[in-house]
mmCIF file of C-alpha atoms in Angstrom:
data_model
loop_
_atom_site.group_PDB
_atom_site.id
_atom_site.type_symbol
_atom_site.label_atom_id
_atom_site.label_comp_id
_atom_site.label_asym_id
_atom_site.label_seq_id
_atom_site.Cartn_x
_atom_site.Cartn_y
_atom_site.Cartn_z
ATOM 1 C CA MET A 1 -0.158 -0.106 0.105
ATOM 2 C CA GLN A 2 1.187 3.225 -0.891
ATOM 3 C CA LEU A 3 -1.740 5.641 -1.220
ATOM 4 C CA ILE A 4 -3.553 5.139 2.038
ATOM 5 C CA THR A 5 -0.958 4.040 4.965
ATOM 6 C CA SER A 6 -3.078 4.634 7.995
ATOM 7 C CA ASP A 7 -6.467 4.503 9.922
ATOM 8 C CA GLU A 8 -6.636 8.255 10.235
ATOM 9 C CA GLN A 9 -6.142 9.049 6.734
ATOM 10 C CA LEU A 10 -8.548 6.262 6.007
ATOM 11 C CA ARG A 11 -11.214 7.548 8.035
ATOM 12 C CA MET A 12 -10.941 11.165 6.570
ATOM 13 C CA LEU A 13 -12.022 9.633 3.487
ATOM 14 C CA ILE A 14 -14.721 7.411 4.675
ATOM 15 C CA PRO A 15 -17.060 9.225 7.309
ATOM 16 C CA HIS A 16 -19.640 8.128 9.729
ATOM 17 C CA VAL A 17 -17.530 5.138 11.170
ATOM 18 C CA PHE A 18 -17.526 4.426 14.752
ATOM 19 C CA ALA A 19 -14.122 4.429 16.826
ATOM 20 C CA THR A 20 -12.445 1.349 17.158
ATOM 21 C CA VAL A 21 -12.989 -0.274 20.557
ATOM 22 C CA GLU A 22 -9.663 -1.401 22.302
ATOM 23 C CA GLY A 23 -8.713 -4.810 21.082
ATOM 24 C CA GLU A 24 -10.995 -4.386 17.950
ATOM 25 C CA PRO A 25 -9.664 -4.405 14.635
ATOM 26 C CA THR A 26 -8.951 -0.845 13.006
ATOM 27 C CA LEU A 27 -11.049 0.124 10.036
ATOM 28 C CA TYR A 28 -7.615 0.159 8.186
ATOM 29 C CA GLU A 29 -7.036 -3.418 9.199
ATOM 30 C CA THR A 30 -10.524 -4.462 8.455
ATOM 31 C CA LEU A 31 -10.291 -2.961 4.890
ATOM 32 C CA TYR A 32 -6.629 -3.599 4.110
ATOM 33 C CA PRO A 33 -6.656 -6.393 1.611
ATOM 34 C CA PHE A 34 -9.640 -4.832 -0.109
ATOM 35 C CA LEU A 35 -7.442 -1.292 -0.255
ATOM 36 C CA GLU A 36 -4.759 -3.305 -1.511
ATOM 37 C CA THR A 37 -6.709 -4.565 -4.262
ATOM 38 C CA ALA A 38 -8.188 -1.157 -5.095
ATOM 39 C CA GLU A 39 -4.852 0.427 -5.260
ATOM 40 C CA ASP A 40 -3.440 -2.271 -7.656
ATOM 41 C CA TRP A 41 -6.550 -1.964 -9.844
ATOM 42 C CA SER A 42 -6.434 2.029 -10.343
ATOM 43 C CA ILE A 43 -2.694 1.790 -11.184
ATOM 44 C CA ASN A 44 -3.120 -1.073 -13.476
ATOM 45 C CA SER A 45 -6.365 -0.048 -15.277
ATOM 46 C CA LEU A 46 -5.779 4.081 -15.177
ATOM 47 C CA VAL A 47 -2.537 5.211 -14.099
ATOM 48 C CA SER A 48 0.227 2.463 -15.173
ATOM 49 C CA GLU A 49 3.058 1.406 -13.117
ATOM 50 C CA GLU A 50 5.398 3.895 -14.978
ATOM 51 C CA VAL A 51 3.683 7.116 -14.587
ATOM 52 C CA PHE A 52 2.704 6.053 -10.735
ATOM 53 C CA PRO A 53 5.916 7.536 -9.022
ATOM 54 C CA GLN A 54 5.724 10.563 -10.951
ATOM 55 C CA LEU A 55 2.372 11.525 -9.980
ATOM 56 C CA THR A 56 1.800 15.401 -8.924
ATOM 57 C CA GLU A 57 -0.280 16.017 -5.611
ATOM 58 C CA ALA A 58 -3.122 17.210 -7.514
ATOM 59 C CA GLU A 59 -3.251 13.659 -9.513
ATOM 60 C CA VAL A 60 -2.690 11.549 -6.371
ATOM 61 C CA ALA A 61 -5.644 13.182 -4.656
ATOM 62 C CA PRO A 62 -8.550 12.150 -6.996
ATOM 63 C CA LEU A 63 -6.484 8.720 -7.034
ATOM 64 C CA THR A 64 -6.457 8.153 -3.416
ATOM 65 C CA LYS A 65 -10.170 8.980 -2.934
ATOM 66 C CA LEU A 66 -11.203 6.605 -5.785
ATOM 67 C CA VAL A 67 -9.122 3.744 -4.167
ATOM 68 C CA ALA A 68 -10.931 4.291 -0.861
ATOM 69 C CA TYR A 69 -14.409 4.299 -2.396
ATOM 70 C CA HIS A 70 -13.788 1.374 -4.594
ATOM 71 C CA ALA A 71 -12.112 -0.541 -1.592
ATOM 72 C CA TYR A 72 -15.114 0.280 0.561
ATOM 73 C CA MET A 73 -17.609 -0.495 -1.881
ATOM 74 C CA SER A 74 -15.936 -3.937 -2.453
ATOM 75 C CA ALA A 75 -15.960 -4.706 1.167
ATOM 76 C CA ILE A 76 -19.561 -3.695 2.303
ATOM 77 C CA PRO A 77 -21.229 -7.126 1.282
ATOM 78 C CA SER A 78 -18.633 -9.286 3.765
ATOM 79 C CA LEU A 79 -18.357 -6.399 6.515
ATOM 80 C CA ASP A 80 -21.298 -7.726 8.622
ATOM 81 C CA LEU A 81 -20.598 -11.447 8.214
ATOM 82 C CA VAL A 82 -18.416 -13.343 10.519
ATOM 83 C CA MET A 83 -16.930 -17.070 10.291
ATOM 84 C CA THR A 84 -18.243 -19.086 13.172
ATOM 85 C CA PRO A 85 -17.690 -22.832 13.995
ATOM 86 C CA ASN A 86 -21.319 -23.402 12.807
ATOM 87 C CA GLY A 87 -20.723 -21.270 9.587
ATOM 88 C CA PHE A 88 -21.468 -17.456 8.644
ATOM 89 C CA GLY A 89 -23.255 -15.107 11.187
ATOM 90 C CA ILE A 90 -24.615 -11.730 11.204
ATOM 91 C CA VAL A 91 -22.376 -8.835 13.414
ATOM 92 C CA SER A 92 -25.628 -7.238 15.502
ATOM 93 C CA ASN A 93 -26.194 -6.183 19.015
ATOM 94 C CA THR A 94 -28.783 -4.499 20.893
ATOM 95 C CA ASN A 95 -27.380 -0.776 20.446
ATOM 96 C CA VAL A 96 -27.063 -0.797 16.416
ATOM 97 C CA ILE A 97 -29.890 -1.956 14.193
ATOM 98 C CA PRO A 98 -28.964 -3.740 10.802
ATOM 99 C CA ALA A 99 -29.407 -1.415 7.773
ATOM 100 C CA SER A 100 -31.956 -2.268 5.544
ATOM 101 C CA LYS A 101 -31.318 -3.571 1.887
ATOM 102 C CA GLU A 102 -32.168 -0.463 0.531
ATOM 103 C CA ARG A 103 -30.153 1.662 2.803
ATOM 104 C CA VAL A 104 -27.209 -0.847 1.983
ATOM 105 C CA GLU A 105 -28.041 -0.236 -1.905
ATOM 106 C CA ARG A 106 -28.160 3.589 -1.651
ATOM 107 C CA LEU A 107 -24.528 3.548 0.127
ATOM 108 C CA LEU A 108 -23.101 1.255 -2.482
ATOM 109 C CA ALA A 109 -24.754 3.584 -5.203
ATOM 110 C CA SER A 110 -23.108 6.772 -3.497
ATOM 111 C CA LEU A 111 -19.738 5.055 -3.231
ATOM 112 C CA GLU A 112 -19.673 4.198 -6.941
ATOM 113 C CA SER A 113 -21.037 7.544 -7.817
ATOM 114 C CA GLU A 114 -18.029 9.035 -6.027
ATOM 115 C CA ARG A 115 -15.564 6.636 -7.050
ATOM 116 C CA ASP A 116 -16.545 7.342 -10.694
ATOM 117 C CA ARG A 117 -16.581 11.512 -10.090
ATOM 118 C CA ASN A 118 -13.031 10.854 -9.119
ATOM 119 C CA ILE A 119 -11.857 8.567 -11.921
ATOM 120 C CA GLU A 120 -13.127 11.337 -14.183
ATOM 121 C CA GLN A 121 -10.800 13.992 -12.399
ATOM 122 C CA LEU A 122 -8.202 11.622 -12.335
ATOM 123 C CA ILE A 123 -8.325 11.329 -16.415
ATOM 124 C CA LEU A 124 -8.779 14.823 -16.809
ATOM 125 C CA ARG A 125 -5.851 15.525 -15.094
ATOM 126 C CA LEU A 126 -3.653 13.112 -16.385
ATOM 127 C CA SER A 127 -4.493 13.883 -20.197
ATOM 128 C CA SER A 128 -2.191 16.964 -19.940
ATOM 129 C CA ARG A 129 0.843 14.124 -19.463
ATOM 130 C CA SER A 130 2.790 13.263 -22.426
ATOM 131 C CA ASP A 131 4.146 10.298 -20.799
ATOM 132 C CA TRP A 132 0.886 9.388 -19.745
ATOM 133 C CA ARG A 133 -0.662 9.412 -23.140
ATOM 134 C CA GLN A 134 2.259 7.017 -24.310
ATOM 135 C CA THR A 135 1.229 4.347 -21.788
ATOM 136 C CA GLN A 136 -1.309 1.528 -22.587
ATOM 137 C CA GLN A 137 -3.619 3.079 -20.339
ATOM 138 C CA GLY A 138 -3.490 6.510 -21.921
ATOM 139 C CA LYS A 139 -3.924 4.872 -25.149
ATOM 140 C CA TYR A 140 -7.084 3.261 -24.299
ATOM 141 C CA PHE A 141 -8.583 6.734 -23.430
ATOM 142 C CA SER A 142 -7.317 8.192 -26.333
ATOM 143 C CA SER A 143 -8.463 5.303 -28.883
ATOM 144 C CA THR A 144 -11.761 7.309 -29.531
ATOM 145 C CA LEU A 145 -12.824 10.816 -29.621
ATOM 146 C CA PHE A 146 -14.532 10.722 -26.294
ATOM 147 C CA PRO A 147 -11.375 9.849 -23.662
ATOM 148 C CA PHE A 148 -13.494 11.422 -20.870
ATOM 149 C CA LEU A 149 -16.439 9.841 -18.665
ATOM 150 C CA SER A 150 -18.291 13.141 -19.626
ATOM 151 C CA LEU A 151 -19.663 11.485 -22.432
ATOM 152 C CA CYS A 152 -22.268 9.357 -20.410
ATOM 153 C CA ARG A 153 -23.596 12.732 -19.121
ATOM 154 C CA ARG A 154 -23.898 13.877 -22.680
ATOM 155 C CA LEU A 155 -26.028 10.913 -23.272
ATOM 156 C CA ALA A 156 -28.070 11.362 -20.261
ATOM 157 C CA ILE A 157 -26.599 8.427 -18.317
ATOM 158 C CA ARG A 158 -26.255 9.135 -14.554
ATOM 159 C CA GLU A 159 -25.582 5.642 -13.021
ATOM 160 C CA HIS A 160 -22.687 3.113 -13.219
ATOM 161 C CA ILE A 161 -20.635 5.834 -15.099
ATOM 162 C CA TRP A 162 -17.437 4.109 -15.310
ATOM 163 C CA ASP A 163 -19.169 0.777 -16.481
ATOM 164 C CA CYS A 164 -21.284 2.362 -19.093
ATOM 165 C CA TYR A 165 -18.286 4.245 -20.324
ATOM 166 C CA GLN A 166 -16.321 0.985 -20.898
ATOM 167 C CA LYS A 167 -19.158 -0.413 -23.157
ATOM 168 C CA LEU A 168 -19.616 2.758 -24.808
ATOM 169 C CA HIS A 169 -16.031 2.795 -25.627
ATOM 170 C CA ASN A 170 -16.406 -0.713 -27.090
ATOM 171 C CA SER A 171 -19.058 0.620 -29.473
ATOM 172 C CA LEU A 172 -17.000 3.770 -30.475
ATOM 173 C CA ILE A 173 -14.090 1.602 -31.572
ATOM 174 C CA LYS A 174 -16.373 -0.111 -34.024
ATOM 175 C CA ILE A 175 -18.145 2.995 -35.295
ATOM 176 C CA GLU A 176 -14.884 4.984 -35.769
ATOM 177 C CA ASN A 177 -13.200 2.370 -37.421
ATOM 178 C CA VAL A 178 -15.982 2.424 -40.152
ATOM 179 C CA LEU A 179 -15.749 6.202 -40.317
ATOM 180 C CA ALA A 180 -12.041 6.062 -40.664
ATOM 181 C CA GLU A 181 -11.767 3.565 -43.635
ATOM 182 C CA THR A 182 -14.952 5.280 -45.489
ATOM 183 C CA TYR A 183 -14.511 8.705 -44.867
ATOM 184 C CA PHE A 184 -11.892 10.421 -42.599
ATOM 185 C CA SER A 185 -8.969 7.515 -42.912
ATOM 186 C CA GLN A 186 -6.937 6.117 -39.573
ATOM 187 C CA GLU A 187 -4.238 8.499 -39.849
ATOM 188 C CA GLN A 188 -6.599 11.705 -39.780
ATOM 189 C CA MET A 189 -8.542 10.150 -36.913
ATOM 190 C CA THR A 190 -5.359 9.682 -35.064
ATOM 191 C CA VAL A 191 -4.819 13.274 -35.365
ATOM 192 C CA PHE A 192 -8.270 14.376 -34.523
ATOM 193 C CA ARG A 193 -7.926 11.926 -31.249
ATOM 194 C CA ASN A 194 -4.649 13.308 -30.036
ATOM 195 C CA HIS A 195 -6.235 16.817 -30.539
ATOM 196 C CA VAL A 196 -9.370 15.683 -28.062
ATOM 197 C CA ILE A 197 -7.270 13.915 -25.226
ATOM 198 C CA THR A 198 -5.445 17.328 -24.804
ATOM 199 C CA GLN A 199 -8.547 18.954 -24.890
ATOM 200 C CA LEU A 200 -8.240 20.787 -27.996
ATOM 201 C CA ARG A 201 -5.533 22.893 -27.175
ATOM 202 C CA THR A 202 -3.513 22.852 -30.157
ATOM 203 C CA ALA A 203 -6.517 22.432 -32.556
ATOM 204 C CA LYS A 204 -7.221 24.957 -35.458
ATOM 205 C CA PRO A 205 -10.610 26.347 -35.459
ATOM 206 C CA LEU A 206 -11.596 24.393 -38.379
ATOM 207 C CA GLU A 207 -10.209 21.215 -37.077
ATOM 208 C CA GLU A 208 -12.138 21.801 -34.050
ATOM 209 C CA HIS A 209 -15.269 22.519 -36.167
ATOM 210 C CA VAL A 210 -14.901 18.848 -37.808
ATOM 211 C CA ILE A 211 -14.037 17.027 -34.874
ATOM 212 C CA ARG A 212 -17.042 18.662 -32.692
ATOM 213 C CA SER A 213 -19.411 17.774 -35.737
ATOM 214 C CA LEU A 214 -17.874 14.395 -36.029
ATOM 215 C CA GLN A 215 -18.471 13.836 -31.950
ATOM 216 C CA SER A 216 -22.373 14.848 -32.384
ATOM 217 C CA TYR A 217 -22.642 12.143 -35.425
ATOM 218 C CA GLU A 218 -21.082 9.679 -33.276
ATOM 219 C CA MET A 219 -23.220 10.283 -30.387
ATOM 220 C CA MET A 220 -26.467 9.939 -32.688
ATOM 221 C CA LEU A 221 -24.954 6.330 -33.992
ATOM 222 C CA VAL A 222 -23.829 5.025 -30.737
ATOM 223 C CA SER A 223 -27.648 5.699 -29.539
ATOM 224 C CA ASP A 224 -28.726 3.760 -32.506
ATOM 225 C CA MET A 225 -29.997 6.975 -34.366
ATOM 226 C CA GLN A 226 -29.177 7.380 -38.125
ATOM 227 C CA VAL A 227 -27.188 9.676 -39.479
ATOM 228 C CA HIS A 228 -27.319 10.549 -43.340
ATOM 229 C CA PRO A 229 -24.174 9.593 -45.140
ATOM 230 C CA GLN A 230 -24.161 13.418 -46.555
ATOM 231 C CA SER A 231 -23.291 14.617 -43.105
ATOM 232 C CA PHE A 232 -19.912 12.901 -43.475
ATOM 233 C CA TYR A 233 -19.398 13.778 -47.163
ATOM 234 C CA ASP A 234 -20.039 17.482 -46.033
ATOM 235 C CA LEU A 235 -17.065 17.017 -43.500
ATOM 236 C CA VAL A 236 -15.037 15.135 -46.187
ATOM 237 C CA ASN A 237 -15.399 18.379 -48.745
ATOM 238 C CA ILE A 238 -14.181 20.480 -45.893
ATOM 239 C CA ILE A 239 -11.063 18.421 -45.515
ATOM 240 C CA ARG A 240 -10.595 17.992 -49.134
ATOM 241 C CA GLU A 241 -10.578 21.980 -49.548
ATOM 242 C CA HIS A 242 -7.969 22.772 -47.208
ATOM 243 C CA GLU A 243 -5.074 20.646 -47.429
ATOM 244 C CA GLU A 244 -2.829 22.574 -45.517
ATOM 245 C CA ILE A 245 -4.818 21.900 -42.188
ATOM 246 C CA PHE A 246 -5.557 18.256 -42.749
ATOM 247 C CA PRO A 247 -2.409 16.896 -44.642
ATOM 248 C CA SER A 248 -2.890 13.646 -42.887
ATOM 249 C CA TRP A 249 -6.043 12.985 -44.893
ATOM 250 C CA HIS A 250 -4.686 13.842 -48.370
ATOM 251 C CA ALA A 251 -1.668 11.809 -47.781
ATOM 252 C CA SER A 252 -3.700 8.679 -46.992
ATOM 253 C CA SER A 253 -5.215 6.022 -49.225
ATOM 254 C CA VAL A 254 -8.604 7.096 -48.406
ATOM 255 C CA ALA A 255 -8.044 10.336 -50.217
ATOM 256 C CA GLU A 256 -7.585 8.355 -53.336
ATOM 257 C CA LEU A 257 -11.411 7.293 -52.901
ATOM 258 C CA TYR A 258 -12.406 10.985 -53.181
ATOM 259 C CA LYS A 259 -10.710 12.147 -56.299
ATOM 260 C CA PRO A 260 -12.655 12.529 -59.448
ATOM 261 C CA ALA A 261 -12.190 10.049 -62.411
ATOM 262 C CA VAL A 262 -9.994 11.861 -65.077
ATOM 263 C CA PHE A 263 -11.018 11.165 -68.731
ATOM 264 C CA THR A 264 -8.186 10.977 -71.427
ATOM 265 C CA ASN A 265 -8.663 10.987 -75.140
ATOM 266 C CA LYS A 266 -7.115 8.301 -76.920
ATOM 267 C CA LYS A 267 -6.212 8.503 -80.750
ATOM 268 C CA LYS A 268 -7.144 4.925 -81.188
ATOM 269 C CA ALA A 269 -10.528 5.507 -79.586
ATOM 270 C CA GLY A 270 -13.814 5.591 -81.808
ATOM 271 C CA GLY A 271 -14.430 9.115 -80.843
ATOM 272 C CA TYR A 272 -12.964 11.991 -78.618
ATOM 273 C CA TRP A 273 -14.568 14.385 -75.870
ATOM 274 C CA PHE A 274 -13.905 18.142 -76.197
#
């Protein structure tokens, strides 16, 4: 464990927990295996072992919070169970009434929401790091035009944000591959994605216009709505007319699909076109 190292630190992140009675395990001791697993998961899934030692204080803050929430959420189903010689039993006494199923479910939903909010904050902060963008984790988020969890809110998704984002990410990969092969080329889509993961800081105004239009069409497609092909052709025409802004597309094989056929007169032909 490197992020959460004491009971005091953990209690600052998880409120409304009774003080430990002498002789009983602390909250930190109780949750330790879950904290360890949550830290490993967050580093391997979101940060990468290479970048983790270099994180700034601003990046460590949301990472630490999401580890605490993920660990607590994972531990809750087993916190009120104890192993006895006769099997499992429920921890209870005359002073504390066991929480109802509904209250526990609300707690789990709240922890998941806070975890996902901190995942979103972490990715936003990591996106400005070039070393993170080169990692496997960074490439996962930058492999579509929607690297941030805010995608879910744009689609009116309010629950299970991280789980929903992963499902949408898989769908967007398929959609963007088709769009790249048909209209925009893999090379140009890579340029667009690099602009988006850096929050369009270096994108020219016309690039930003094309990217935002393409994002809106992708949101329609991922929502099972129809997009008229002319919408994509209109964007391709913008790209065709501005080679200085979109050189990657013009150097791609897809650009050949949009070059008009040129008729050449031949002396052996039966007629000539003037």
